Amino acid sequence: TLQIERSIMSKRNIQAGFTFVEVMTAVVIISISSVGLMMGAAHAHGGLRALEIRERATEELLNYTEYWKGRIADGHISFSEMTGNLSGNQIYLYGNANSDVKVPAKLFYDLTNLDSNTDFGTTSFRRIQLETWITWSNFSQLKSSNRIEYERRLETVMMEF
């Protein structure tokens, strides 16, 4: 009977559960995987934001190009407008002038009168080459000297009939 009591007592001293080392190992593994997930989510968010900005820049450039195509088709372009706008018009792809977070961009255009000689012979139509482009910087919080400049360009030739 004494042996039975000792075996019962020794079984009572054994406790089920995890040791401190096991718990800390699990915490370290979960922490490392959480950091990896958060970094992946932040990278994906930045990529989506860059894609959104690039899409908005393309839309603005297409609208600007259509505006100048309409002006050329109208036929009433002044001499000063024919020199182009190489200083650019300021717009915002994200936010506005009063926002803390904003992505400024500049729209440019250049008009060139082409001569009557083409690859297919001579023409009697007046031809104007229209080139439009937009530039913007990345929107990260880097110093201005480290900013990456992005640009999109469109070019077309318009004829006056």
PDB file of C-alpha atoms in Angstrom:
ATOM      1  CA  THR A   1       0.000   0.000   0.000  1.00  0.00           C
ATOM      2  CA  LEU A   2       2.864   2.328   0.679  1.00  0.00           C
ATOM      3  CA  GLN A   3       4.051   1.879  -2.889  1.00  0.00           C
ATOM      4  CA  ILE A   4       0.606   2.655  -4.245  1.00  0.00           C
ATOM      5  CA  GLU A   5       0.460   5.879  -2.216  1.00  0.00           C
ATOM      6  CA  ARG A   6       3.918   6.931  -3.479  1.00  0.00           C
ATOM      7  CA  SER A   7       2.940   6.344  -7.117  1.00  0.00           C
ATOM      8  CA  ILE A   8      -0.280   8.324  -6.612  1.00  0.00           C
ATOM      9  CA  MET A   9       1.692  11.186  -4.986  1.00  0.00           C
ATOM     10  CA  SER A  10       4.261  11.244  -7.796  1.00  0.00           C
ATOM     11  CA  LYS A  11       1.466  11.384 -10.374  1.00  0.00           C
ATOM     12  CA  ARG A  12      -0.062  14.349  -8.590  1.00  0.00           C
ATOM     13  CA  ASN A  13       3.234  16.293  -8.786  1.00  0.00           C
ATOM     14  CA  ILE A  14       3.330  15.956 -12.577  1.00  0.00           C
ATOM     15  CA  GLN A  15       1.400  18.847 -14.072  1.00  0.00           C
ATOM     16  CA  ALA A  16       0.097  19.010 -17.604  1.00  0.00           C
ATOM     17  CA  GLY A  17       0.894  22.169 -19.658  1.00  0.00           C
ATOM     18  CA  PHE A  18       3.646  24.026 -21.473  1.00  0.00           C
ATOM     19  CA  THR A  19       7.004  25.045 -20.112  1.00  0.00           C
ATOM     20  CA  PHE A  20       8.200  28.620 -20.199  1.00  0.00           C
ATOM     21  CA  VAL A  21      10.682  27.837 -22.986  1.00  0.00           C
ATOM     22  CA  GLU A  22       7.937  26.348 -25.179  1.00  0.00           C
ATOM     23  CA  VAL A  23       5.707  29.379 -24.681  1.00  0.00           C
ATOM     24  CA  MET A  24       8.522  31.816 -25.495  1.00  0.00           C
ATOM     25  CA  THR A  25       9.465  29.823 -28.604  1.00  0.00           C
ATOM     26  CA  ALA A  26       5.866  30.006 -29.823  1.00  0.00           C
ATOM     27  CA  VAL A  27       5.754  33.759 -29.153  1.00  0.00           C
ATOM     28  CA  VAL A  28       8.954  34.323 -31.162  1.00  0.00           C
ATOM     29  CA  ILE A  29       7.667  32.249 -34.108  1.00  0.00           C
ATOM     30  CA  ILE A  30       4.306  34.046 -34.142  1.00  0.00           C
ATOM     31  CA  SER A  31       6.023  37.461 -33.887  1.00  0.00           C
ATOM     32  CA  ILE A  32       8.331  36.761 -36.813  1.00  0.00           C
ATOM     33  CA  SER A  33       5.481  35.550 -39.010  1.00  0.00           C
ATOM     34  CA  SER A  34       3.342  38.576 -38.036  1.00  0.00           C
ATOM     35  CA  VAL A  35       6.104  40.996 -38.985  1.00  0.00           C
ATOM     36  CA  GLY A  36       6.444  39.265 -42.353  1.00  0.00           C
ATOM     37  CA  LEU A  37       2.707  39.511 -42.982  1.00  0.00           C
ATOM     38  CA  MET A  38       2.614  43.188 -42.038  1.00  0.00           C
ATOM     39  CA  MET A  39       5.571  44.013 -44.313  1.00  0.00           C
ATOM     40  CA  GLY A  40       3.885  42.173 -47.184  1.00  0.00           C
ATOM     41  CA  ALA A  41       0.640  44.049 -46.627  1.00  0.00           C
ATOM     42  CA  ALA A  42       2.444  47.400 -46.497  1.00  0.00           C
ATOM     43  CA  HIS A  43       4.340  46.607 -49.709  1.00  0.00           C
ATOM     44  CA  ALA A  44       1.122  45.594 -51.476  1.00  0.00           C
ATOM     45  CA  HIS A  45      -0.595  48.782 -50.294  1.00  0.00           C
ATOM     46  CA  GLY A  46       2.261  50.914 -51.655  1.00  0.00           C
ATOM     47  CA  GLY A  47       2.138  49.095 -54.985  1.00  0.00           C
ATOM     48  CA  LEU A  48      -1.595  49.655 -55.273  1.00  0.00           C
ATOM     49  CA  ARG A  49      -1.189  53.342 -54.426  1.00  0.00           C
ATOM     50  CA  ALA A  50       1.505  53.725 -57.103  1.00  0.00           C
ATOM     51  CA  LEU A  51      -0.776  52.032 -59.637  1.00  0.00           C
ATOM     52  CA  GLU A  52      -3.639  54.349 -58.673  1.00  0.00           C
ATOM     53  CA  ILE A  53      -1.430  57.423 -59.142  1.00  0.00           C
ATOM     54  CA  ARG A  54      -0.138  56.169 -62.514  1.00  0.00           C
ATOM     55  CA  GLU A  55      -3.694  55.493 -63.708  1.00  0.00           C
ATOM     56  CA  ARG A  56      -4.816  58.954 -62.628  1.00  0.00           C
ATOM     57  CA  ALA A  57      -1.842  60.520 -64.438  1.00  0.00           C
ATOM     58  CA  THR A  58      -2.767  58.659 -67.618  1.00  0.00           C
ATOM     59  CA  GLU A  59      -6.377  59.852 -67.382  1.00  0.00           C
ATOM     60  CA  GLU A  60      -5.277  63.463 -66.895  1.00  0.00           C
ATOM     61  CA  LEU A  61      -2.889  63.210 -69.860  1.00  0.00           C
ATOM     62  CA  LEU A  62      -5.587  61.743 -72.109  1.00  0.00           C
ATOM     63  CA  ASN A  63      -8.004  64.540 -71.161  1.00  0.00           C
ATOM     64  CA  TYR A  64      -5.334  67.177 -71.777  1.00  0.00           C
ATOM     65  CA  THR A  65      -4.483  65.656 -75.171  1.00  0.00           C
ATOM     66  CA  GLU A  66      -8.151  65.583 -76.184  1.00  0.00           C
ATOM     67  CA  TYR A  67      -8.485  69.237 -75.167  1.00  0.00           C
ATOM     68  CA  TRP A  68      -5.612  70.255 -77.461  1.00  0.00           C
ATOM     69  CA  LYS A  69      -6.850  68.049 -80.286  1.00  0.00           C
ATOM     70  CA  GLY A  70     -10.154  69.908 -80.061  1.00  0.00           C
ATOM     71  CA  ARG A  71      -8.362  73.271 -80.090  1.00  0.00           C
ATOM     72  CA  ILE A  72      -6.369  72.265 -83.182  1.00  0.00           C
ATOM     73  CA  ALA A  73      -9.490  70.953 -84.927  1.00  0.00           C
ATOM     74  CA  ASP A  74     -11.230  74.262 -84.158  1.00  0.00           C
ATOM     75  CA  GLY A  75      -8.475  76.061 -86.052  1.00  0.00           C
ATOM     76  CA  HIS A  76      -8.280  79.116 -83.803  1.00  0.00           C
ATOM     77  CA  ILE A  77      -4.932  78.701 -82.093  1.00  0.00           C
ATOM     78  CA  SER A  78      -3.067  81.890 -81.277  1.00  0.00           C
ATOM     79  CA  PHE A  79       0.612  82.428 -81.988  1.00  0.00           C
ATOM     80  CA  SER A  80       1.436  82.227 -78.273  1.00  0.00           C
ATOM     81  CA  GLU A  81      -0.402  78.903 -77.997  1.00  0.00           C
ATOM     82  CA  MET A  82       1.564  77.564 -80.975  1.00  0.00           C
ATOM     83  CA  THR A  83       4.789  78.011 -78.997  1.00  0.00           C
ATOM     84  CA  GLY A  84       3.611  75.371 -76.519  1.00  0.00           C
ATOM     85  CA  ASN A  85       3.680  75.289 -72.751  1.00  0.00           C
ATOM     86  CA  LEU A  86       7.073  74.061 -71.637  1.00  0.00           C
ATOM     87  CA  SER A  87       6.705  75.397 -68.081  1.00  0.00           C
ATOM     88  CA  GLY A  88       3.697  73.159 -67.401  1.00  0.00           C
ATOM     89  CA  ASN A  89       0.296  73.455 -65.731  1.00  0.00           C
ATOM     90  CA  GLN A  90       0.197  72.351 -62.092  1.00  0.00           C
ATOM     91  CA  ILE A  91      -2.396  69.696 -61.165  1.00  0.00           C
ATOM     92  CA  TYR A  92      -2.759  67.242 -58.288  1.00  0.00           C
ATOM     93  CA  LEU A  93      -3.037  63.511 -58.885  1.00  0.00           C
ATOM     94  CA  TYR A  94      -3.849  62.922 -55.220  1.00  0.00           C
ATOM     95  CA  GLY A  95      -5.142  65.483 -52.760  1.00  0.00           C
ATOM     96  CA  ASN A  96      -5.161  69.217 -53.506  1.00  0.00           C
ATOM     97  CA  ALA A  97      -3.073  72.322 -52.835  1.00  0.00           C
ATOM     98  CA  ASN A  98      -4.252  72.493 -49.205  1.00  0.00           C
ATOM     99  CA  SER A  99      -3.837  68.790 -48.389  1.00  0.00           C
ATOM    100  CA  ASP A 100      -1.095  67.473 -46.156  1.00  0.00           C
ATOM    101  CA  VAL A 101      -0.719  64.415 -48.400  1.00  0.00           C
ATOM    102  CA  LYS A 102      -0.660  65.297 -52.092  1.00  0.00           C
ATOM    103  CA  VAL A 103       0.938  64.248 -55.352  1.00  0.00           C
ATOM    104  CA  PRO A 104       1.545  67.274 -57.593  1.00  0.00           C
ATOM    105  CA  ALA A 105       2.063  66.836 -61.323  1.00  0.00           C
ATOM    106  CA  LYS A 106       2.674  69.073 -64.323  1.00  0.00           C
ATOM    107  CA  LEU A 107       1.036  68.860 -67.748  1.00  0.00           C
ATOM    108  CA  PHE A 108       2.960  70.102 -70.797  1.00  0.00           C
ATOM    109  CA  TYR A 109       2.271  70.436 -74.515  1.00  0.00           C
ATOM    110  CA  ASP A 110       4.242  71.329 -77.595  1.00  0.00           C
ATOM    111  CA  LEU A 111       2.882  72.113 -81.072  1.00  0.00           C
ATOM    112  CA  THR A 112       5.009  71.885 -84.209  1.00  0.00           C
ATOM    113  CA  ASN A 113       3.982  72.921 -87.728  1.00  0.00           C
ATOM    114  CA  LEU A 114       5.032  70.181 -90.109  1.00  0.00           C
ATOM    115  CA  ASP A 115       5.967  70.793 -93.728  1.00  0.00           C
ATOM    116  CA  SER A 116       4.030  69.386 -96.674  1.00  0.00           C
ATOM    117  CA  ASN A 117       6.486  66.534 -97.315  1.00  0.00           C
ATOM    118  CA  THR A 118       5.481  63.167 -95.844  1.00  0.00           C
ATOM    119  CA  ASP A 119       6.762  59.614 -96.215  1.00  0.00           C
ATOM    120  CA  PHE A 120       3.992  59.111 -98.789  1.00  0.00           C
ATOM    121  CA  GLY A 121       4.561  62.236-100.896  1.00  0.00           C
ATOM    122  CA  THR A 122       3.473  65.836-100.529  1.00  0.00           C
ATOM    123  CA  THR A 123       0.185  67.001 -99.082  1.00  0.00           C
ATOM    124  CA  SER A 124      -1.780  70.219 -99.365  1.00  0.00           C
ATOM    125  CA  PHE A 125      -3.151  69.955 -95.813  1.00  0.00           C
ATOM    126  CA  ARG A 126      -1.728  71.914 -92.912  1.00  0.00           C
ATOM    127  CA  ARG A 127      -0.288  69.425 -90.408  1.00  0.00           C
ATOM    128  CA  ILE A 128       0.411  70.079 -86.745  1.00  0.00           C
ATOM    129  CA  GLN A 129       2.274  67.687 -84.508  1.00  0.00           C
ATOM    130  CA  LEU A 130       0.896  67.644 -80.955  1.00  0.00           C
ATOM    131  CA  GLU A 131       2.999  66.285 -78.136  1.00  0.00           C
ATOM    132  CA  THR A 132       1.644  66.194 -74.573  1.00  0.00           C
ATOM    133  CA  TRP A 133       3.264  64.822 -71.450  1.00  0.00           C
ATOM    134  CA  ILE A 134       2.838  64.689 -67.708  1.00  0.00           C
ATOM    135  CA  THR A 135       5.486  64.445 -64.994  1.00  0.00           C
ATOM    136  CA  TRP A 136       5.141  63.673 -61.298  1.00  0.00           C
ATOM    137  CA  SER A 137       7.310  62.562 -58.399  1.00  0.00           C
ATOM    138  CA  ASN A 138       6.890  59.541 -56.230  1.00  0.00           C
ATOM    139  CA  PHE A 139       4.757  60.134 -53.177  1.00  0.00           C
ATOM    140  CA  SER A 140       6.993  58.548 -50.542  1.00  0.00           C
ATOM    141  CA  GLN A 141       8.360  60.625 -47.712  1.00  0.00           C
ATOM    142  CA  LEU A 142      11.901  60.618 -49.083  1.00  0.00           C
ATOM    143  CA  LYS A 143      14.037  63.728 -49.309  1.00  0.00           C
ATOM    144  CA  SER A 144      13.357  65.785 -52.420  1.00  0.00           C
ATOM    145  CA  SER A 145      16.822  64.918 -53.807  1.00  0.00           C
ATOM    146  CA  ASN A 146      15.910  61.196 -53.752  1.00  0.00           C
ATOM    147  CA  ARG A 147      12.536  61.536 -55.449  1.00  0.00           C
ATOM    148  CA  ILE A 148      11.954  59.546 -58.601  1.00  0.00           C
ATOM    149  CA  GLU A 149      10.416  61.431 -61.507  1.00  0.00           C
ATOM    150  CA  TYR A 150       7.800  59.658 -63.605  1.00  0.00           C
ATOM    151  CA  GLU A 151       6.638  60.718 -67.042  1.00  0.00           C
ATOM    152  CA  ARG A 152       4.016  59.713 -69.604  1.00  0.00           C
ATOM    153  CA  ARG A 153       3.973  61.038 -73.183  1.00  0.00           C
ATOM    154  CA  LEU A 154       1.475  61.099 -76.045  1.00  0.00           C
ATOM    155  CA  GLU A 155       2.102  62.315 -79.566  1.00  0.00           C
ATOM    156  CA  THR A 156      -0.173  62.701 -82.589  1.00  0.00           C
ATOM    157  CA  VAL A 157      -0.342  64.564 -85.886  1.00  0.00           C
ATOM    158  CA  MET A 158      -3.456  66.600 -86.685  1.00  0.00           C
ATOM    159  CA  MET A 159      -4.420  67.836 -90.141  1.00  0.00           C
ATOM    160  CA  GLU A 160      -6.579  70.830 -90.948  1.00  0.00           C
ATOM    161  CA  PHE A 161      -8.949  70.143 -93.863  1.00  0.00           C
TER     162      PHE A 161
END
